[in-house]
C-alpha cells in the first residue's frame, strides 16, 4: 500500500520527535553517569581520608586509592561471620583466610573472564584487588560481563567493576585503573601486586603480561575463552613454564577471532573466569596443589569430556624470557610482535578501490529502481539466519571459490552486476577479490556491510 | 595392534577442519612418525590447517611435547592433541 502524503508527514513528525527524545535521553544518561563517577571519587576520598587522590598521576589513574600495606594477623568479628563457610574448610581455615586478606591480586580486563573472577575474589575476602580496563560498558557486554549492569552502560568498566565489588564486600579494597596496560606502565602496576590474573581478550596483551610477570617474579593466572572453548593455566610459578615456553610464536592476526567476530557463550567465559579465581585463591592461600604450575586445562563446552588436563613441561631451558640466559630483559613492542594490538579489535580494512565499491544508500537506490543484479551475502549461515536482505544469496566466504557457478546460475542476465555484502564490510572486500579471479563483469562490495545498511538506510534492520 | 593413531583438534584447529577428532592410519611400512612428519601429513590432509598448526601446542597422550624435539615419535594407539592458543576473553 502506498502511504498518502498526510501519512508521510505524520510519520516524519513522529520520527523527528522520537529522535529528539532519544537525544534528550542520551544527554540525561550521560549526566547521571558523570554524577555517578563524581560520587565514586568522593566515596574513595572519604574512605582513604588521610591521602588525597592525585587525579592526574603519571599513570593516568583516575581513582587510584593508595593501598595500605596490610599485615593483619587477626580477623574482625564481622569477618568471622562473613567468611564462616570457608573458615571451617579443612585445608583453608583461618590461616588461609588471613593469607588472602593480606594479599593483593591484579585482574587485567573487566570483561567476560574478569567479571566472575573479580566477583569471587572480592566475595572470598581478598584484601586488595586491582582492576584494569580501558573500555566502557556496552549493552553487548552484558550477556557475559556480569559484574556490570544496565545502569552502567557508558561508564568505565574498571569503575563499574569497582562499584559492584564495593557493594558486594566493602572489606575488599579495590583500585580501578581506567587505562590500557602497555609497555610503559605494566611493570609499575604489576610490581605492586602479589598475583596477576590475565583476563584480557588479545594476544599482544597476553605476551605483555607474561613478560611483565616474569620480569617482576609474579605468578600469572591465565584464562582465555572464545566461542565454546576455554583454556586455563598458571604460568611462572614454582618452576613451571611461562606463556612463551608453551606458545613461543604469536598466532598470525588474520587467524585470530575475538568475541565480537567469533562469538562466545557467556557461561564459557564464566566457567574459565571462576576457575581463574579458584587458582588465584589457592596461590594466595598457599594451598597445596602439586599440578598447579604445570598443567593446561582445556574446556570444550561442546565435547565430551568437557574438560581435559594437559601436563605441561617445566621451564624451557632456552626460553627467551624465563630461562637463565634470557634474550629479552625489558618489555617489548607487543603490538608489533603480534601484528595486532588491544585496540584494533575489528579493524576496518580497505582492500578495494572506490570504483569497486558501492555505498549502502546508492545500493538502496539501485534496488528501489529494480535494476537486475545479484546480492551475495558472505556471512556464515548462522549469521545469515539472524537477519538478511530479501533476495540475497548466502555463500559463506570460505566456500566462495568453490561455489562461483552458483552465482553464475543465479545471475538474471550474463551482464548483470554482482554485489557482495557481509556484516561490517571487511569480508565482502576479500570476497570481491576472490570472485574477480573467475567472474567477469561488474563486481562490487557494499561499503560497511549490513552494519552501515542499518545505520544509513534501514533503521529497523538489526545490528548485532 | 592396529597401526593407527588419533588426532584431537581443539578451538581454532577444530574450526579449521570441522571435526573434533579423527583416526589416522600410519603411512604404509612405518609404524611411527616424527612430529615434523605428522605436521606435513596433517597439512596435506587439511588445507586450512597449516597456519594454525604453526602456532599450536602438541600433546601426546595428554602430555606436552616439544615440537622441535626430533626424537619424539607418534606411535600406534597414541592420542595426539592439537592445541592452538585461545586469546579471547
Ligand atoms: Zn618461559
Short mmCIF file of C-alpha atoms in Angstrom, two decimals, chain A:
data_model
loop_
_atom_site.label_atom_id
_atom_site.label_comp_id
_atom_site.label_asym_id
_atom_site.label_seq_id
_atom_site.Cartn_x
_atom_site.Cartn_y
_atom_site.Cartn_z
CA UNK A 1 0.00 0.00 0.00
CA UNK A 2 1.35 3.44 -0.89
CA UNK A 3 1.20 5.82 2.08
CA UNK A 4 -0.62 9.09 1.46
CA UNK A 5 1.12 12.44 1.79
CA UNK A 6 -0.51 13.14 5.19
CA UNK A 7 0.62 9.74 6.47
CA UNK A 8 4.11 10.61 5.38
CA UNK A 9 4.05 14.00 7.13
CA UNK A 10 2.70 12.40 10.27
CA UNK A 11 5.40 9.75 10.11
CA UNK A 12 8.15 12.31 9.66
CA UNK A 13 6.88 14.35 12.59
CA UNK A 14 6.79 11.32 14.85
CA UNK A 15 10.21 10.28 13.66
CA UNK A 16 11.63 13.71 14.49
CA UNK A 17 10.02 13.71 17.92
CA UNK A 18 11.36 10.27 18.57
CA UNK A 19 14.94 11.17 17.74
CA UNK A 20 14.64 14.35 19.83
CA UNK A 21 13.52 12.30 22.82
CA UNK A 22 16.29 9.83 22.17
CA UNK A 23 18.90 12.62 22.20
CA UNK A 24 17.46 14.05 25.37
CA UNK A 25 17.51 10.64 26.99
CA UNK A 26 21.14 10.20 25.94
CA UNK A 27 22.09 13.55 27.48
CA UNK A 28 20.35 12.72 30.74
CA UNK A 29 22.06 9.33 30.85
CA UNK A 30 25.45 10.97 30.39
CA UNK A 31 24.67 13.47 33.15
CA UNK A 32 23.72 10.66 35.53
CA UNK A 33 26.96 8.86 34.66
CA UNK A 34 29.03 11.97 35.31
CA UNK A 35 27.41 12.42 38.68
CA UNK A 36 27.89 8.73 39.49
CA UNK A 37 31.58 8.98 38.68
CA UNK A 38 31.91 12.04 40.93
CA UNK A 39 30.14 10.12 43.65
CA UNK A 40 32.62 7.24 43.38
CA UNK A 41 35.53 9.64 43.57
CA UNK A 42 34.07 11.30 46.66
CA UNK A 43 33.44 7.89 48.17
CA UNK A 44 37.05 6.82 47.54
CA UNK A 45 38.25 10.10 49.04
CA UNK A 46 36.36 9.69 52.26
CA UNK A 47 37.45 6.06 52.50
CA UNK A 48 41.17 6.77 52.37
CA UNK A 49 40.63 10.06 54.15
CA UNK A 50 44.29 10.55 55.01
CA UNK A 51 45.65 10.91 51.48
CA UNK A 52 44.09 12.83 48.62
CA UNK A 53 43.84 11.23 45.22
CA UNK A 54 46.05 12.58 42.53
CA UNK A 55 43.68 12.56 39.61
CA UNK A 56 46.37 13.35 37.06
CA UNK A 57 49.03 10.99 38.22
CA UNK A 58 51.64 9.92 35.69
CA UNK A 59 49.84 6.63 35.27
CA UNK A 60 46.69 8.44 34.34
CA UNK A 61 44.85 6.51 37.00
CA UNK A 62 41.60 8.28 37.61
CA UNK A 63 40.80 6.90 41.01
CA UNK A 64 43.72 5.06 42.44
CA UNK A 65 43.42 4.63 46.15
CA UNK A 66 46.72 4.33 47.90
CA UNK A 67 46.83 0.75 49.02
CA UNK A 68 47.79 0.32 52.62
CA UNK A 69 50.41 -2.25 53.30
CA UNK A 70 48.46 -4.68 55.37
CA UNK A 71 49.69 -7.20 57.74
CA UNK A 72 46.62 -8.12 59.72
CA UNK A 73 47.10 -11.21 61.80
CA UNK A 74 43.56 -11.42 63.03
CA UNK A 75 40.01 -11.23 61.77
CA UNK A 76 37.30 -8.88 62.95
CA UNK A 77 34.04 -10.26 64.35
CA UNK A 78 32.36 -9.21 61.14
CA UNK A 79 34.87 -11.24 59.15
CA UNK A 80 34.33 -14.42 61.22
CA UNK A 81 30.66 -14.15 60.44
CA UNK A 82 31.06 -13.29 56.76
CA UNK A 83 33.66 -15.94 55.92
CA UNK A 84 32.45 -18.68 58.28
CA UNK A 85 31.61 -21.14 55.49
CA UNK A 86 35.18 -21.16 54.23
CA UNK A 87 36.82 -20.79 57.66
CA UNK A 88 35.50 -24.24 58.57
CA UNK A 89 37.01 -25.80 55.43
CA UNK A 90 39.88 -28.13 56.22
CA UNK A 91 42.82 -27.08 54.07
CA UNK A 92 41.75 -23.45 54.02
CA UNK A 93 40.71 -22.40 57.51
CA UNK A 94 41.64 -19.24 59.35
CA UNK A 95 45.22 -19.36 58.13
CA UNK A 96 44.01 -19.38 54.53
CA UNK A 97 41.63 -16.51 55.25
CA UNK A 98 44.36 -14.41 56.85
CA UNK A 99 46.68 -15.11 53.94
CA UNK A 100 44.20 -14.00 51.29
CA UNK A 101 43.31 -10.97 53.40
CA UNK A 102 46.93 -9.88 53.27
CA UNK A 103 47.32 -10.49 49.55
CA UNK A 104 46.80 -8.22 46.58
CA UNK A 105 45.59 -9.52 43.23
CA UNK A 106 45.59 -7.63 39.95
CA UNK A 107 42.92 -8.50 37.39
CA UNK A 108 43.71 -7.30 33.88
CA UNK A 109 40.44 -6.99 31.99
CA UNK A 110 36.97 -6.45 33.42
CA UNK A 111 35.24 -8.42 30.67
CA UNK A 112 33.83 -11.92 30.42
CA UNK A 113 36.68 -13.54 32.38
CA UNK A 114 37.49 -10.69 34.75
CA UNK A 115 33.87 -10.20 35.80
CA UNK A 116 33.32 -13.54 37.58
CA UNK A 117 36.97 -13.67 38.72
CA UNK A 118 36.70 -10.28 40.43
CA UNK A 119 33.33 -11.10 41.99
CA UNK A 120 34.53 -14.36 43.56
CA UNK A 121 37.86 -12.94 44.70
CA UNK A 122 36.17 -9.98 46.35
CA UNK A 123 33.49 -12.14 47.93
CA UNK A 124 36.10 -14.54 49.34
CA UNK A 125 37.83 -11.69 51.14
CA UNK A 126 40.99 -10.99 49.16
CA UNK A 127 42.37 -7.87 50.85
CA UNK A 128 43.28 -5.86 47.83
CA UNK A 129 42.02 -6.10 44.25
CA UNK A 130 43.24 -4.04 41.32
CA UNK A 131 41.14 -3.99 38.16
CA UNK A 132 42.45 -2.66 34.85
CA UNK A 133 40.28 -1.89 31.84
CA UNK A 134 40.35 0.99 29.36
CA UNK A 135 36.96 0.23 27.84
CA UNK A 136 33.47 1.31 28.78
CA UNK A 137 30.38 -0.80 29.30
CA UNK A 138 28.22 -1.52 26.25
CA UNK A 139 24.93 -3.33 26.08
CA UNK A 140 26.50 -6.17 24.05
CA UNK A 141 28.85 -6.86 27.01
CA UNK A 142 26.07 -7.68 29.46
CA UNK A 143 25.42 -11.15 28.01
CA UNK A 144 28.62 -12.30 29.79
CA UNK A 145 30.25 -9.48 31.77
CA UNK A 146 28.04 -9.93 34.78
CA UNK A 147 29.90 -7.52 37.05
CA UNK A 148 28.29 -4.68 35.05
CA UNK A 149 24.61 -3.95 34.56
CA UNK A 150 22.13 -1.95 32.53
CA UNK A 151 22.60 1.27 34.50
CA UNK A 152 26.38 1.24 33.93
CA UNK A 153 26.23 1.42 30.12
CA UNK A 154 28.72 4.07 29.01
CA UNK A 155 30.60 4.04 32.31
CA UNK A 156 34.21 2.88 32.56
CA UNK A 157 34.41 -0.89 33.04
CA UNK A 158 37.03 -0.55 35.76
CA UNK A 159 34.82 1.89 37.70
CA UNK A 160 31.72 -0.20 37.17
CA UNK A 161 33.54 -3.31 38.43
CA UNK A 162 34.71 -1.38 41.47
CA UNK A 163 31.15 -0.24 42.21
CA UNK A 164 29.90 -3.84 42.15
CA UNK A 165 32.73 -5.01 44.38
CA UNK A 166 32.17 -2.25 46.90
CA UNK A 167 28.52 -3.17 47.04
CA UNK A 168 29.32 -6.85 47.46
CA UNK A 169 32.13 -6.70 50.01
CA UNK A 170 33.21 -3.37 51.45
CA UNK A 171 36.05 -5.14 53.28
CA UNK A 172 37.81 -5.70 49.97
CA UNK A 173 39.84 -2.69 48.94
CA UNK A 174 39.52 -2.15 45.23
CA UNK A 175 41.56 0.05 42.91
CA UNK A 176 40.16 0.83 39.48
CA UNK A 177 42.62 1.60 36.69
CA UNK A 178 40.94 3.26 33.69
CA UNK A 179 43.81 2.62 31.36
CA UNK A 180 45.25 0.45 28.66
CA UNK A 181 48.01 -1.74 30.05
CA UNK A 182 51.10 -1.28 27.87
CA UNK A 183 54.88 -1.49 27.99
CA UNK A 184 55.14 1.95 29.60
CA UNK A 185 53.02 1.22 32.67
CA UNK A 186 52.84 -2.57 33.10
CA UNK A 187 55.87 -3.07 35.36
CA UNK A 188 54.97 -0.19 37.69
CA UNK A 189 51.46 -1.52 38.22
CA UNK A 190 52.23 -5.25 38.32
CA UNK A 191 55.03 -4.95 40.85
CA UNK A 192 52.54 -3.60 43.41
CA UNK A 193 50.59 -6.89 43.39
CA UNK A 194 51.24 -10.43 44.60
CA UNK A 195 49.35 -12.31 41.88
CA UNK A 196 48.23 -11.34 38.37
CA UNK A 197 45.08 -12.63 36.67
CA UNK A 198 45.17 -12.35 32.87
CA UNK A 199 41.58 -11.82 31.80
CA UNK A 200 42.32 -9.95 28.59
CA UNK A 201 41.00 -10.54 25.11
CA UNK A 202 44.00 -10.19 22.80
CA UNK A 203 47.33 -11.84 22.06
CA UNK A 204 49.51 -8.71 22.37
CA UNK A 205 48.41 -8.02 25.95
CA UNK A 206 48.87 -11.70 26.86
CA UNK A 207 52.56 -11.58 25.86
CA UNK A 208 52.97 -8.23 27.61
CA UNK A 209 51.51 -9.54 30.87
CA UNK A 210 53.59 -12.72 30.65
CA UNK A 211 56.82 -10.81 30.21
CA UNK A 212 55.97 -8.31 32.94
CA UNK A 213 55.16 -11.17 35.35
CA UNK A 214 58.45 -12.92 34.56
CA UNK A 215 60.43 -9.69 34.98
CA UNK A 216 58.76 -8.93 38.32
CA UNK A 217 58.55 -12.54 39.53
CA UNK A 218 54.76 -12.73 39.88
CA UNK A 219 52.62 -15.83 39.37
CA UNK A 220 50.27 -15.43 36.42
CA UNK A 221 46.81 -16.99 36.36
CA UNK A 222 45.97 -17.07 32.68
CA UNK A 223 42.50 -17.68 31.27
CA UNK A 224 41.01 -17.32 27.83
CA UNK A 225 37.72 -18.12 26.11
CA UNK A 226 36.19 -17.92 22.68
CA UNK A 227 33.10 -19.46 21.12
CA UNK A 228 32.69 -22.74 23.05
CA UNK A 229 36.33 -23.16 24.14
CA UNK A 230 38.39 -22.06 27.09
CA UNK A 231 41.90 -22.50 28.47
CA UNK A 232 43.31 -22.11 31.96
CA UNK A 233 46.90 -22.26 33.18
CA UNK A 234 49.14 -20.86 35.90
CA UNK A 235 52.41 -19.59 34.47
CA UNK A 236 55.68 -18.50 36.02
CA UNK A 237 55.02 -20.26 39.31
CA UNK A 238 57.08 -22.80 41.27
CA UNK A 239 59.48 -23.63 38.43
CA UNK A 240 56.71 -24.11 35.88
CA UNK A 241 56.76 -22.67 32.38
CA UNK A 242 55.82 -19.18 31.28
CA UNK A 243 53.35 -18.44 28.47
CA UNK A 244 56.20 -18.12 25.97
CA UNK A 245 57.61 -21.54 26.95
CA UNK A 246 54.36 -23.05 25.66
CA UNK A 247 53.31 -20.62 22.93
CA UNK A 248 56.54 -19.13 21.62
CA UNK A 249 55.08 -17.74 18.39
CA UNK A 250 52.06 -15.46 18.42
CA UNK A 251 49.23 -16.53 16.13
CA UNK A 252 49.06 -14.55 12.87
CA UNK A 253 46.49 -11.75 13.28
CA UNK A 254 44.31 -12.98 10.43
CA UNK A 255 43.73 -16.29 12.22
CA UNK A 256 42.62 -14.69 15.48
CA UNK A 257 38.98 -14.17 16.14
CA UNK A 258 37.74 -12.06 19.01
CA UNK A 259 34.44 -12.37 20.83
CA UNK A 260 32.93 -9.61 18.65
CA UNK A 261 33.51 -11.56 15.45
CA UNK A 262 33.77 -15.17 16.63
CA UNK A 263 31.08 -15.05 19.27
CA UNK A 264 31.18 -16.55 22.74
CA UNK A 265 28.67 -18.14 25.06
CA UNK A 266 28.64 -16.11 28.28
CA UNK A 267 28.82 -19.11 30.54
CA UNK A 268 32.02 -20.30 28.80
CA UNK A 269 33.86 -17.15 29.89
CA UNK A 270 32.13 -17.58 33.24
CA UNK A 271 33.48 -21.12 33.75
CA UNK A 272 37.05 -20.04 32.97
CA UNK A 273 36.82 -16.80 34.99
CA UNK A 274 35.59 -18.74 38.05
CA UNK A 275 38.46 -21.22 37.67
CA UNK A 276 40.90 -18.30 37.50
CA UNK A 277 39.53 -17.04 40.81
CA UNK A 278 39.97 -20.54 42.23
CA UNK A 279 43.62 -20.81 41.18
CA UNK A 280 44.36 -17.28 42.42
CA UNK A 281 42.84 -18.10 45.83
CA UNK A 282 44.86 -21.32 46.03
CA UNK A 283 48.07 -19.44 45.28
CA UNK A 284 47.20 -16.59 47.67
CA UNK A 285 46.41 -19.04 50.47
CA UNK A 286 49.45 -21.25 49.73
CA UNK A 287 47.19 -24.27 49.37
CA UNK A 288 48.78 -27.49 48.26
CA UNK A 289 48.33 -28.42 44.64
CA UNK A 290 51.27 -30.16 43.02
CA UNK A 291 49.97 -29.86 39.49
CA UNK A 292 49.01 -26.19 39.57
CA UNK A 293 52.11 -24.79 37.90
CA UNK A 294 52.43 -27.34 35.12
CA UNK A 295 49.07 -28.01 33.62
CA UNK A 296 46.85 -26.57 30.96
CA UNK A 297 43.16 -27.13 31.43
CA UNK A 298 41.15 -27.21 28.24
CA UNK A 299 37.42 -26.62 28.35
CA UNK A 300 35.30 -27.52 25.32
CA UNK A 301 31.67 -26.77 26.04
CA UNK A 302 30.55 -28.90 23.10
CA UNK A 303 32.54 -32.08 23.61
CA UNK A 304 32.70 -34.99 25.92
CA UNK A 305 34.55 -34.81 28.26
CA UNK A 306 34.05 -31.10 28.92
CA UNK A 307 37.49 -30.76 30.49
CA UNK A 308 40.88 -32.18 29.62
CA UNK A 309 44.05 -31.53 31.53
CA UNK A 310 47.36 -31.46 29.68
CA UNK A 311 50.55 -31.98 31.64
CA UNK A 312 52.87 -29.15 30.67
CA UNK A 313 56.62 -29.03 30.51
CA UNK A 314 58.77 -27.31 33.12
CA UNK A 315 60.59 -24.12 32.14
CA UNK A 316 62.04 -24.25 28.64
CA UNK A 317 65.83 -24.18 29.10
CA UNK A 318 66.20 -21.76 26.20
CA UNK A 319 63.06 -19.65 26.77
CA UNK A 320 63.69 -16.11 25.54
CA UNK A 321 62.48 -14.57 28.80
CA UNK A 322 62.20 -17.02 31.71
CA UNK A 323 65.36 -19.10 31.21
CA UNK A 324 68.64 -18.44 32.96
CA UNK A 325 70.01 -16.72 29.88
CA UNK A 326 67.13 -14.62 28.62
CA UNK A 327 67.46 -12.58 25.44
CA UNK A 328 64.53 -10.41 26.46
CA UNK A 329 65.23 -8.36 29.57
CA UNK A 330 62.85 -5.42 29.15
CA UNK A 331 59.31 -5.08 27.87
CA UNK A 332 58.91 -5.07 24.09
CA UNK A 333 56.63 -3.64 21.45
CA UNK A 334 53.92 -6.30 21.63
CA UNK A 335 51.64 -4.81 19.01
CA UNK A 336 54.49 -5.18 16.52
CA UNK A 337 55.35 -8.67 17.82
CA UNK A 338 51.79 -9.91 17.35
CA UNK A 339 50.87 -7.83 14.32
CA UNK A 340 47.80 -6.52 16.12
CA UNK A 341 47.08 -4.86 19.42
CA UNK A 342 44.48 -4.45 22.11
CA UNK A 343 42.80 -1.53 20.39
CA UNK A 344 42.23 -2.87 16.88
CA UNK A 345 39.50 -5.31 17.74
CA UNK A 346 37.77 -5.37 14.39
CA UNK A 347 39.84 -3.04 12.24
CA UNK A 348 38.14 -1.91 9.08
CA UNK A 349 40.25 -2.85 6.12
CA UNK A 350 40.32 -1.22 2.72
CA UNK A 351 41.34 -3.61 0.02
CA UNK A 352 39.30 -2.25 -2.88
CA UNK A 353 39.34 0.98 -4.83
CA UNK A 354 36.32 3.31 -4.66
CA UNK A 355 35.21 2.23 -8.15
CA UNK A 356 34.92 -1.35 -6.89
CA UNK A 357 32.55 -0.41 -4.09
CA UNK A 358 29.04 0.89 -3.63
CA UNK A 359 27.78 2.72 -0.55
CA UNK A 360 24.61 1.46 1.12
CA UNK A 361 22.47 4.43 0.04
CA UNK A 362 23.39 4.05 -3.63
CA UNK A 363 22.79 0.33 -3.40
CA UNK A 364 19.40 1.02 -1.86
CA UNK A 365 18.54 3.37 -4.74
CA UNK A 366 19.55 0.71 -7.21
CA UNK A 367 17.33 -1.85 -5.51
CA UNK A 368 14.43 0.59 -5.48
CA UNK A 369 14.80 1.14 -9.22
CA UNK A 370 14.63 -2.60 -9.77
CA UNK A 371 17.96 -2.83 -11.59
CA UNK A 372 18.64 -6.53 -12.20
CA UNK A 373 21.58 -7.78 -10.17
CA UNK A 374 22.52 -10.40 -7.62
CA UNK A 375 23.43 -9.77 -3.97
CA UNK A 376 25.78 -12.33 -2.39
CA UNK A 377 25.87 -12.37 1.41
CA UNK A 378 29.18 -13.96 2.51
CA UNK A 379 28.47 -14.30 6.23
CA UNK A 380 28.27 -17.68 7.97
CA UNK A 381 24.78 -19.26 7.73
CA UNK A 382 24.29 -18.80 11.49
CA UNK A 383 24.59 -15.05 10.96
CA UNK A 384 22.53 -15.05 7.75
CA UNK A 385 19.71 -16.64 9.76
CA UNK A 386 19.71 -13.71 12.21
CA UNK A 387 18.82 -11.18 9.53
CA UNK A 388 19.35 -10.73 5.80
CA UNK A 389 18.27 -8.63 2.86
CA UNK A 390 15.43 -10.09 0.78
CA UNK A 391 16.67 -11.84 -2.35
CA UNK A 392 20.25 -12.19 -1.18
CA UNK A 393 22.16 -15.40 -1.84
CA UNK A 394 24.10 -16.80 1.12
CA UNK A 395 27.53 -18.23 0.29
CA UNK A 396 29.99 -18.10 3.22
CA UNK A 397 33.36 -16.57 2.37
CA UNK A 398 35.29 -19.81 2.91
CA UNK A 399 33.10 -21.67 0.38
CA UNK A 400 33.02 -18.90 -2.19
CA UNK A 401 35.76 -20.08 -4.53
CA UNK A 402 34.05 -23.47 -4.87
CA UNK A 403 30.59 -22.04 -5.48
CA UNK A 404 31.12 -19.45 -8.17
CA UNK A 405 28.90 -21.45 -10.55
CA UNK A 406 26.03 -21.00 -8.11
CA UNK A 407 26.35 -17.24 -8.60
CA UNK A 408 26.56 -17.61 -12.37
CA UNK A 409 23.40 -19.73 -12.42
CA UNK A 410 21.52 -17.19 -10.33
CA UNK A 411 22.51 -14.15 -12.41
CA UNK A 412 19.44 -12.63 -14.06
CA UNK A 413 21.50 -11.98 -17.21
CA UNK A 414 25.09 -12.53 -18.21
CA UNK A 415 25.85 -8.82 -17.89
CA UNK A 416 24.07 -8.25 -14.59
CA UNK A 417 26.30 -6.90 -11.79
CA UNK A 418 27.22 -8.87 -8.68
CA UNK A 419 27.14 -7.11 -5.29
CA UNK A 420 28.66 -8.61 -2.17
CA UNK A 421 27.70 -7.83 1.42
CA UNK A 422 28.84 -9.01 4.87
CA UNK A 423 28.48 -7.89 8.49
CA UNK A 424 30.89 -4.96 8.59
CA UNK A 425 32.37 -4.63 5.12
CA UNK A 426 35.70 -6.42 5.55
CA UNK A 427 34.93 -9.94 4.33
CA UNK A 428 32.94 -8.55 1.42
CA UNK A 429 36.12 -6.97 0.02
CA UNK A 430 38.00 -10.26 0.28
CA UNK A 431 35.06 -11.87 -1.48
CA UNK A 432 35.19 -9.41 -4.37
CA UNK A 433 38.88 -10.21 -4.80
CA UNK A 434 38.11 -13.94 -4.81
CA UNK A 435 35.28 -13.59 -7.34
CA UNK A 436 37.38 -11.49 -9.73
CA UNK A 437 39.64 -14.49 -10.28
CA UNK A 438 36.86 -16.38 -12.05
CA UNK A 439 33.99 -13.98 -12.79
CA UNK A 440 33.86 -11.29 -15.46
CA UNK A 441 31.78 -8.12 -15.33
CA UNK A 442 30.87 -5.72 -12.58
CA UNK A 443 31.55 -6.99 -9.05
CA UNK A 444 31.31 -4.57 -6.13
CA UNK A 445 31.01 -4.77 -2.36
CA UNK A 446 28.61 -2.79 -0.20
CA UNK A 447 30.72 -0.45 1.94
CA UNK A 448 30.39 -1.03 5.68
CA UNK A 449 28.16 -4.07 5.23
CA UNK A 450 24.84 -4.64 6.95
CA UNK A 451 26.02 -2.51 9.87
CA UNK A 452 26.08 0.60 7.65
CA UNK A 453 22.91 -0.54 5.90
CA UNK A 454 21.16 -0.44 9.27
CA UNK A 455 22.69 2.97 10.11
CA UNK A 456 22.21 4.68 6.74
CA UNK A 457 19.24 3.03 5.07
CA UNK A 458 17.00 0.90 7.26
CA UNK A 459 16.83 1.85 10.94
CA UNK A 460 14.67 -1.18 11.61
CA UNK A 461 17.37 -3.58 10.43
CA UNK A 462 19.00 -5.37 13.41
CA UNK A 463 22.58 -4.61 14.46
CA UNK A 464 24.16 -7.46 16.39
#
